[in-house]
Amino acid sequence: MYKKSIKENSRYLIPFIEGIKYYGKDQIEHNLGTMMVLNKNGDILTCKHIANEFIANLELGEKYKNIIKEINNVKNDKELKKIEEKYQINKDSVVLSNINLPFNVDGRVQIDIKVHKYLDLAIIRFKDIKFDMDNYPIFSKNLPEQGQSICKLGFAFPEYDFFEYSKKQENIVMKKNIVANFPLFPLDGIVTRHIMDENQELSMFEMSTPGIGGQSGGPIFSPDGIVYGIQSMTKYMKLPLNLINSNDKIDINPYISLGVGISSVEIIKFLEENKIDFNKR
């Protein structure tokens, strides 16, 4: 049912690839997401929480230089603790990140980011970089209906190992022999409910299947390929079943995982407000 629409919607997707270093640890954790190319200008739609990683990347690099400089002059644990308090860092603090872009560029890339006021939406434009895709998303002007069949698509379950920490450079660097396999992973389901946002608007919808790590920012579309939303998050709900066996109550509280998408209606409003070229139907 989704064979053709998966192929069509896969042609405008690129992965978001990030390496993250936590304070006090040299092992690099990897973070992955999905970005939709909207037009030949190179305008990209993704989730705000992904776009924020680009902003944090610039801030972390400068901050970490100062931290390392001071730590290298530390004489005892007391002085180290003062530095940690000064910069408000602990073992759970991200101190460095490295974002790998899936195209060849020289030097630092300039980007322009527009984020939605309250929804998990963002537009990214890489300056002086164009994307010539052979297909772009077509957004629906209508909300998806309850019970409607939909499919999520994004870079889940990848096999990749890009980054390592260089103590010599005091930075996250690319490995010499990288592993890079980014198969797109589709996951279908049905629309279960519409969800109100903080402004009491039905801007989101719930799906019977969860979003898988790496699918954030990817399209949610119907069998005909029309995009009804963007995968934003997964929520976990506890289900107290209140079962009775004879006279005894049985405590069974399973969890259900459900996906949450932001509707194409809100996406269209956001893109039009920012004068972005895109397709709708």
Tab-separated table of C-alpha atoms in Angstrom:
chain	number	residue	atom	x	y	z
A	1	MET	CA	0.000	0.000	0.000
A	2	TYR	CA	2.860	2.403	0.785
A	3	LYS	CA	5.467	1.084	-1.642
A	4	LYS	CA	5.159	3.953	-4.148
A	5	SER	CA	4.610	6.754	-1.595
A	6	ILE	CA	7.630	5.666	0.477
A	7	LYS	CA	9.820	5.812	-2.614
A	8	GLU	CA	8.500	9.276	-3.553
A	9	ASN	CA	8.824	10.772	-0.075
A	10	SER	CA	12.294	9.345	0.480
A	11	ARG	CA	13.722	11.439	-2.364
A	12	TYR	CA	13.711	14.750	-0.477
A	13	LEU	CA	15.009	13.509	2.898
A	14	ILE	CA	18.496	14.017	4.338
A	15	PRO	CA	19.819	12.843	7.713
A	16	PHE	CA	20.826	15.044	10.622
A	17	ILE	CA	23.989	13.484	12.106
A	18	GLU	CA	25.531	14.645	15.391
A	19	GLY	CA	28.247	13.537	17.791
A	20	ILE	CA	27.896	14.572	21.444
A	21	LYS	CA	30.469	14.665	24.266
A	22	TYR	CA	29.440	14.787	27.915
A	23	TYR	CA	31.615	16.402	30.564
A	24	GLY	CA	34.240	14.032	31.914
A	25	LYS	CA	33.675	11.407	29.220
A	26	ASP	CA	35.702	10.846	26.082
A	27	GLN	CA	33.238	8.413	24.530
A	28	ILE	CA	31.072	10.085	21.902
A	29	GLU	CA	27.335	9.510	21.740
A	30	HIS	CA	25.534	9.816	18.423
A	31	ASN	CA	22.315	11.659	17.695
A	32	LEU	CA	20.255	11.314	14.531
A	33	GLY	CA	17.225	13.007	12.990
A	34	THR	CA	15.535	13.679	9.673
A	35	MET	CA	15.281	16.851	7.570
A	36	MET	CA	12.916	17.577	4.660
A	37	VAL	CA	14.178	19.613	1.700
A	38	LEU	CA	11.257	21.788	0.559
A	39	ASN	CA	12.465	23.373	-2.676
A	40	LYS	CA	15.398	24.117	-4.973
A	41	ASN	CA	16.404	27.060	-2.783
A	42	GLY	CA	17.590	24.616	-0.150
A	43	ASP	CA	14.958	25.490	2.463
A	44	ILE	CA	14.617	22.696	4.990
A	45	LEU	CA	11.804	21.791	7.372
A	46	THR	CA	12.547	19.855	10.543
A	47	CYS	CA	11.718	19.821	14.250
A	48	LYS	CA	12.679	22.731	16.464
A	49	HIS	CA	14.543	20.386	18.816
A	50	ILE	CA	16.781	19.373	15.902
A	51	ALA	CA	17.340	22.942	14.704
A	52	ASN	CA	18.286	23.931	18.260
A	53	GLU	CA	21.235	21.527	18.028
A	54	PHE	CA	22.772	23.735	15.328
A	55	ILE	CA	22.450	26.747	17.624
A	56	ALA	CA	23.881	24.867	20.611
A	57	ASN	CA	26.764	23.598	18.487
A	58	LEU	CA	28.080	27.131	17.951
A	59	GLU	CA	27.703	28.083	21.622
A	60	LEU	CA	29.283	24.919	23.024
A	61	GLY	CA	32.479	25.207	20.997
A	62	GLU	CA	33.387	28.625	22.389
A	63	LYS	CA	32.383	27.739	25.938
A	64	TYR	CA	34.399	24.506	25.943
A	65	LYS	CA	37.572	26.315	24.887
A	66	ASN	CA	37.364	28.425	28.035
A	67	ILE	CA	36.556	25.421	30.236
A	68	ILE	CA	39.518	23.404	28.960
A	69	LYS	CA	41.869	26.363	29.319
A	70	GLU	CA	40.944	26.765	32.979
A	71	ILE	CA	40.911	23.029	33.733
A	72	ASN	CA	44.437	22.648	32.344
A	73	ASN	CA	45.654	25.068	35.019
A	74	VAL	CA	43.869	23.321	37.899
A	75	LYS	CA	46.064	22.305	40.856
A	76	ASN	CA	43.577	20.419	43.014
A	77	ASP	CA	39.976	19.137	43.255
A	78	LYS	CA	38.833	22.264	45.072
A	79	GLU	CA	39.839	24.469	42.129
A	80	LEU	CA	38.198	22.012	39.714
A	81	LYS	CA	34.946	22.183	41.649
A	82	LYS	CA	34.986	25.983	41.432
A	83	ILE	CA	35.308	25.774	37.644
A	84	GLU	CA	32.432	23.278	37.471
A	85	GLU	CA	30.261	25.605	39.556
A	86	LYS	CA	31.293	28.604	37.469
A	87	TYR	CA	30.202	26.950	34.224
A	88	GLN	CA	27.404	24.930	35.835
A	89	ILE	CA	28.632	21.632	34.447
A	90	ASN	CA	28.407	18.057	35.708
A	91	LYS	CA	28.525	14.541	34.285
A	92	ASP	CA	25.145	15.091	32.578
A	93	SER	CA	26.241	18.267	30.789
A	94	VAL	CA	26.875	18.277	27.052
A	95	VAL	CA	30.082	20.243	26.493
A	96	LEU	CA	30.802	19.592	22.807
A	97	SER	CA	28.958	18.604	19.665
A	98	ASN	CA	29.875	18.028	16.049
A	99	ILE	CA	27.241	18.084	13.305
A	100	ASN	CA	28.045	16.312	10.057
A	101	LEU	CA	26.180	17.621	7.039
A	102	PRO	CA	25.407	15.122	4.261
A	103	PHE	CA	27.061	17.168	1.507
A	104	ASN	CA	30.534	18.408	0.664
A	105	VAL	CA	31.355	21.880	1.978
A	106	ASP	CA	34.526	23.846	2.657
A	107	GLY	CA	34.854	25.727	5.925
A	108	ARG	CA	32.112	26.652	8.377
A	109	VAL	CA	28.610	26.643	6.957
A	110	GLN	CA	26.406	29.686	7.541
A	111	ILE	CA	22.830	28.900	8.418
A	112	ASP	CA	19.660	30.874	8.944
A	113	ILE	CA	17.123	29.311	11.334
A	114	LYS	CA	13.489	30.267	11.891
A	115	VAL	CA	11.706	28.501	14.758
A	116	HIS	CA	8.003	28.362	15.506
A	117	LYS	CA	6.857	30.309	18.568
A	118	TYR	CA	5.571	27.249	20.420
A	119	LEU	CA	5.331	24.224	18.105
A	120	ASP	CA	8.213	21.828	17.444
A	121	LEU	CA	8.843	23.260	13.975
A	122	ALA	CA	11.807	24.970	12.359
A	123	ILE	CA	13.023	26.140	8.960
A	124	ILE	CA	16.738	25.906	8.186
A	125	ARG	CA	18.474	27.540	5.240
A	126	PHE	CA	22.095	26.693	4.531
A	127	LYS	CA	23.543	29.795	2.879
A	128	ASP	CA	25.286	29.308	-0.480
A	129	ILE	CA	24.155	25.662	-0.628
A	130	LYS	CA	21.480	24.433	-3.028
A	131	PHE	CA	19.705	21.074	-3.068
A	132	ASP	CA	18.550	19.832	-6.457
A	133	MET	CA	16.191	17.013	-5.496
A	134	ASP	CA	13.936	15.257	-7.987
A	135	ASN	CA	10.963	15.400	-5.634
A	136	TYR	CA	9.643	17.605	-2.816
A	137	PRO	CA	6.923	17.113	-0.184
A	138	ILE	CA	3.307	17.980	-0.944
A	139	PHE	CA	1.489	19.116	2.199
A	140	SER	CA	-2.207	18.539	2.759
A	141	LYS	CA	-4.388	21.588	3.394
A	142	ASN	CA	-6.593	19.444	5.636
A	143	LEU	CA	-6.190	17.727	8.993
A	144	PRO	CA	-5.895	13.926	8.870
A	145	GLU	CA	-9.064	12.134	9.948
A	146	GLN	CA	-9.378	9.791	12.922
A	147	GLY	CA	-8.758	6.240	11.730
A	148	GLN	CA	-6.915	7.394	8.619
A	149	SER	CA	-3.979	5.229	7.572
A	150	ILE	CA	-0.640	7.043	7.734
A	151	CYS	CA	3.063	6.196	7.508
A	152	LYS	CA	6.097	7.786	9.184
A	153	LEU	CA	9.448	7.822	7.404
A	154	GLY	CA	12.881	8.716	8.748
A	155	PHE	CA	16.435	7.600	9.444
A	156	ALA	CA	15.781	5.117	12.252
A	157	PHE	CA	18.014	2.133	13.103
A	158	PRO	CA	21.124	3.438	11.297
A	159	GLU	CA	24.506	1.774	11.273
A	160	TYR	CA	27.055	4.525	11.602
A	161	ASP	CA	30.128	5.514	13.561
A	162	PHE	CA	31.407	8.933	12.543
A	163	PHE	CA	33.029	10.656	15.464
A	164	GLU	CA	35.719	10.363	18.114
A	165	TYR	CA	37.167	12.728	20.695
A	166	SER	CA	40.667	14.035	20.034
A	167	LYS	CA	42.452	15.056	23.238
A	168	LYS	CA	45.151	16.644	21.135
A	169	GLN	CA	42.686	18.930	19.353
A	170	GLU	CA	40.313	19.030	22.342
A	171	ASN	CA	37.443	18.580	19.958
A	172	ILE	CA	35.147	16.012	18.345
A	173	VAL	CA	36.639	14.926	15.008
A	174	MET	CA	35.693	12.630	12.157
A	175	LYS	CA	37.139	9.121	12.272
A	176	LYS	CA	39.432	8.024	9.468
A	177	ASN	CA	37.428	4.870	8.795
A	178	ILE	CA	33.805	5.809	9.221
A	179	VAL	CA	30.825	3.495	9.141
A	180	ALA	CA	27.876	5.067	7.333
A	181	ASN	CA	24.659	3.246	6.495
A	182	PHE	CA	21.443	5.271	6.723
A	183	PRO	CA	18.524	3.163	5.540
A	184	LEU	CA	15.164	4.887	5.789
A	185	PHE	CA	12.696	3.155	8.094
A	186	PRO	CA	8.923	3.383	7.444
A	187	LEU	CA	6.326	2.664	10.131
A	188	ASP	CA	2.610	2.728	9.414
A	189	GLY	CA	-0.405	3.080	11.701
A	190	ILE	CA	-3.623	5.056	12.025
A	191	VAL	CA	-4.536	8.472	13.365
A	192	THR	CA	-5.985	7.926	16.841
A	193	ARG	CA	-6.801	11.445	18.100
A	194	HIS	CA	-6.307	15.131	17.428
A	195	ILE	CA	-4.350	17.023	20.105
A	196	MET	CA	-4.694	20.601	21.295
A	197	ASP	CA	-1.648	22.793	21.816
A	198	GLU	CA	-1.099	25.427	24.517
A	199	ASN	CA	-3.283	27.871	22.560
A	200	GLN	CA	-6.192	25.407	22.482
A	201	GLU	CA	-5.727	24.801	18.766
A	202	LEU	CA	-5.901	21.323	17.193
A	203	SER	CA	-2.399	21.639	15.768
A	204	MET	CA	-1.178	18.090	16.456
A	205	PHE	CA	-2.405	14.537	16.077
A	206	GLU	CA	-1.685	11.215	17.737
A	207	MET	CA	-0.770	7.974	15.967
A	208	SER	CA	-1.207	4.351	16.985
A	209	THR	CA	2.499	3.631	16.478
A	210	PRO	CA	5.447	5.402	18.153
A	211	GLY	CA	8.038	7.506	16.410
A	212	ILE	CA	11.370	5.676	16.353
A	213	GLY	CA	14.606	7.448	17.290
A	214	GLY	CA	15.923	9.152	14.152
A	215	GLN	CA	12.467	9.681	12.609
A	216	SER	CA	11.990	13.101	14.247
A	217	GLY	CA	11.616	15.697	11.511
A	218	GLY	CA	10.429	13.144	8.972
A	219	PRO	CA	7.155	13.208	7.024
A	220	ILE	CA	3.887	11.546	7.983
A	221	PHE	CA	1.943	10.736	4.818
A	222	SER	CA	-1.052	8.872	3.438
A	223	PRO	CA	-0.892	5.991	0.908
A	224	ASP	CA	-1.124	8.515	-1.961
A	225	GLY	CA	2.044	10.254	-0.692
A	226	ILE	CA	0.418	13.487	0.527
A	227	VAL	CA	2.143	14.732	3.719
A	228	TYR	CA	-0.210	15.292	6.668
A	229	GLY	CA	2.404	16.178	9.256
A	230	ILE	CA	5.893	15.943	10.683
A	231	GLN	CA	6.985	13.419	13.311
A	232	SER	CA	7.678	15.357	16.518
A	233	MET	CA	7.820	13.013	19.506
A	234	THR	CA	6.698	9.771	21.140
A	235	LYS	CA	4.629	9.713	24.301
A	236	TYR	CA	4.292	6.844	26.742
A	237	MET	CA	0.963	6.336	28.494
A	238	LYS	CA	0.248	4.125	31.492
A	239	LEU	CA	-2.920	2.041	31.120
A	240	PRO	CA	-4.463	0.938	34.427
A	241	LEU	CA	-6.719	-1.917	33.274
A	242	ASN	CA	-8.534	-2.481	36.602
A	243	LEU	CA	-9.032	-6.196	35.929
A	244	ILE	CA	-11.084	-8.308	38.331
A	245	ASN	CA	-10.497	-12.039	38.851
A	246	SER	CA	-13.316	-13.440	41.037
A	247	ASN	CA	-13.249	-11.086	44.027
A	248	ASP	CA	-9.633	-10.076	43.649
A	249	LYS	CA	-8.512	-6.992	41.775
A	250	ILE	CA	-5.501	-7.595	39.560
A	251	ASP	CA	-3.061	-4.728	39.266
A	252	ILE	CA	-1.890	-4.654	35.646
A	253	ASN	CA	-0.619	-1.337	34.338
A	254	PRO	CA	0.971	-1.767	30.908
A	255	TYR	CA	2.353	1.117	28.875
A	256	ILE	CA	1.452	2.126	25.358
A	257	SER	CA	3.747	4.103	23.049
A	258	LEU	CA	2.096	6.564	20.682
A	259	GLY	CA	3.503	8.913	18.075
A	260	VAL	CA	2.735	12.636	17.952
A	261	GLY	CA	2.851	14.653	14.750
A	262	ILE	CA	2.361	18.342	13.978
A	263	SER	CA	-0.332	18.797	11.354
A	264	SER	CA	0.330	19.976	7.821
A	265	VAL	CA	-2.234	22.757	8.376
A	266	GLU	CA	0.124	24.340	10.935
A	267	ILE	CA	3.145	23.598	8.757
A	268	ILE	CA	1.541	25.452	5.840
A	269	LYS	CA	0.796	28.481	8.035
A	270	PHE	CA	4.394	28.506	9.297
A	271	LEU	CA	5.916	28.224	5.812
A	272	GLU	CA	3.665	30.918	4.366
A	273	GLU	CA	4.465	33.301	7.243
A	274	ASN	CA	8.143	32.908	6.391
A	275	LYS	CA	7.565	33.211	2.609
A	276	ILE	CA	8.946	29.734	1.837
A	277	ASP	CA	8.283	28.057	-1.506
A	278	PHE	CA	6.557	24.698	-1.073
A	279	ASN	CA	3.874	22.451	-2.515
A	280	LYS	CA	0.405	21.927	-1.059
A	281	ARG	CA	-2.784	20.190	-2.098
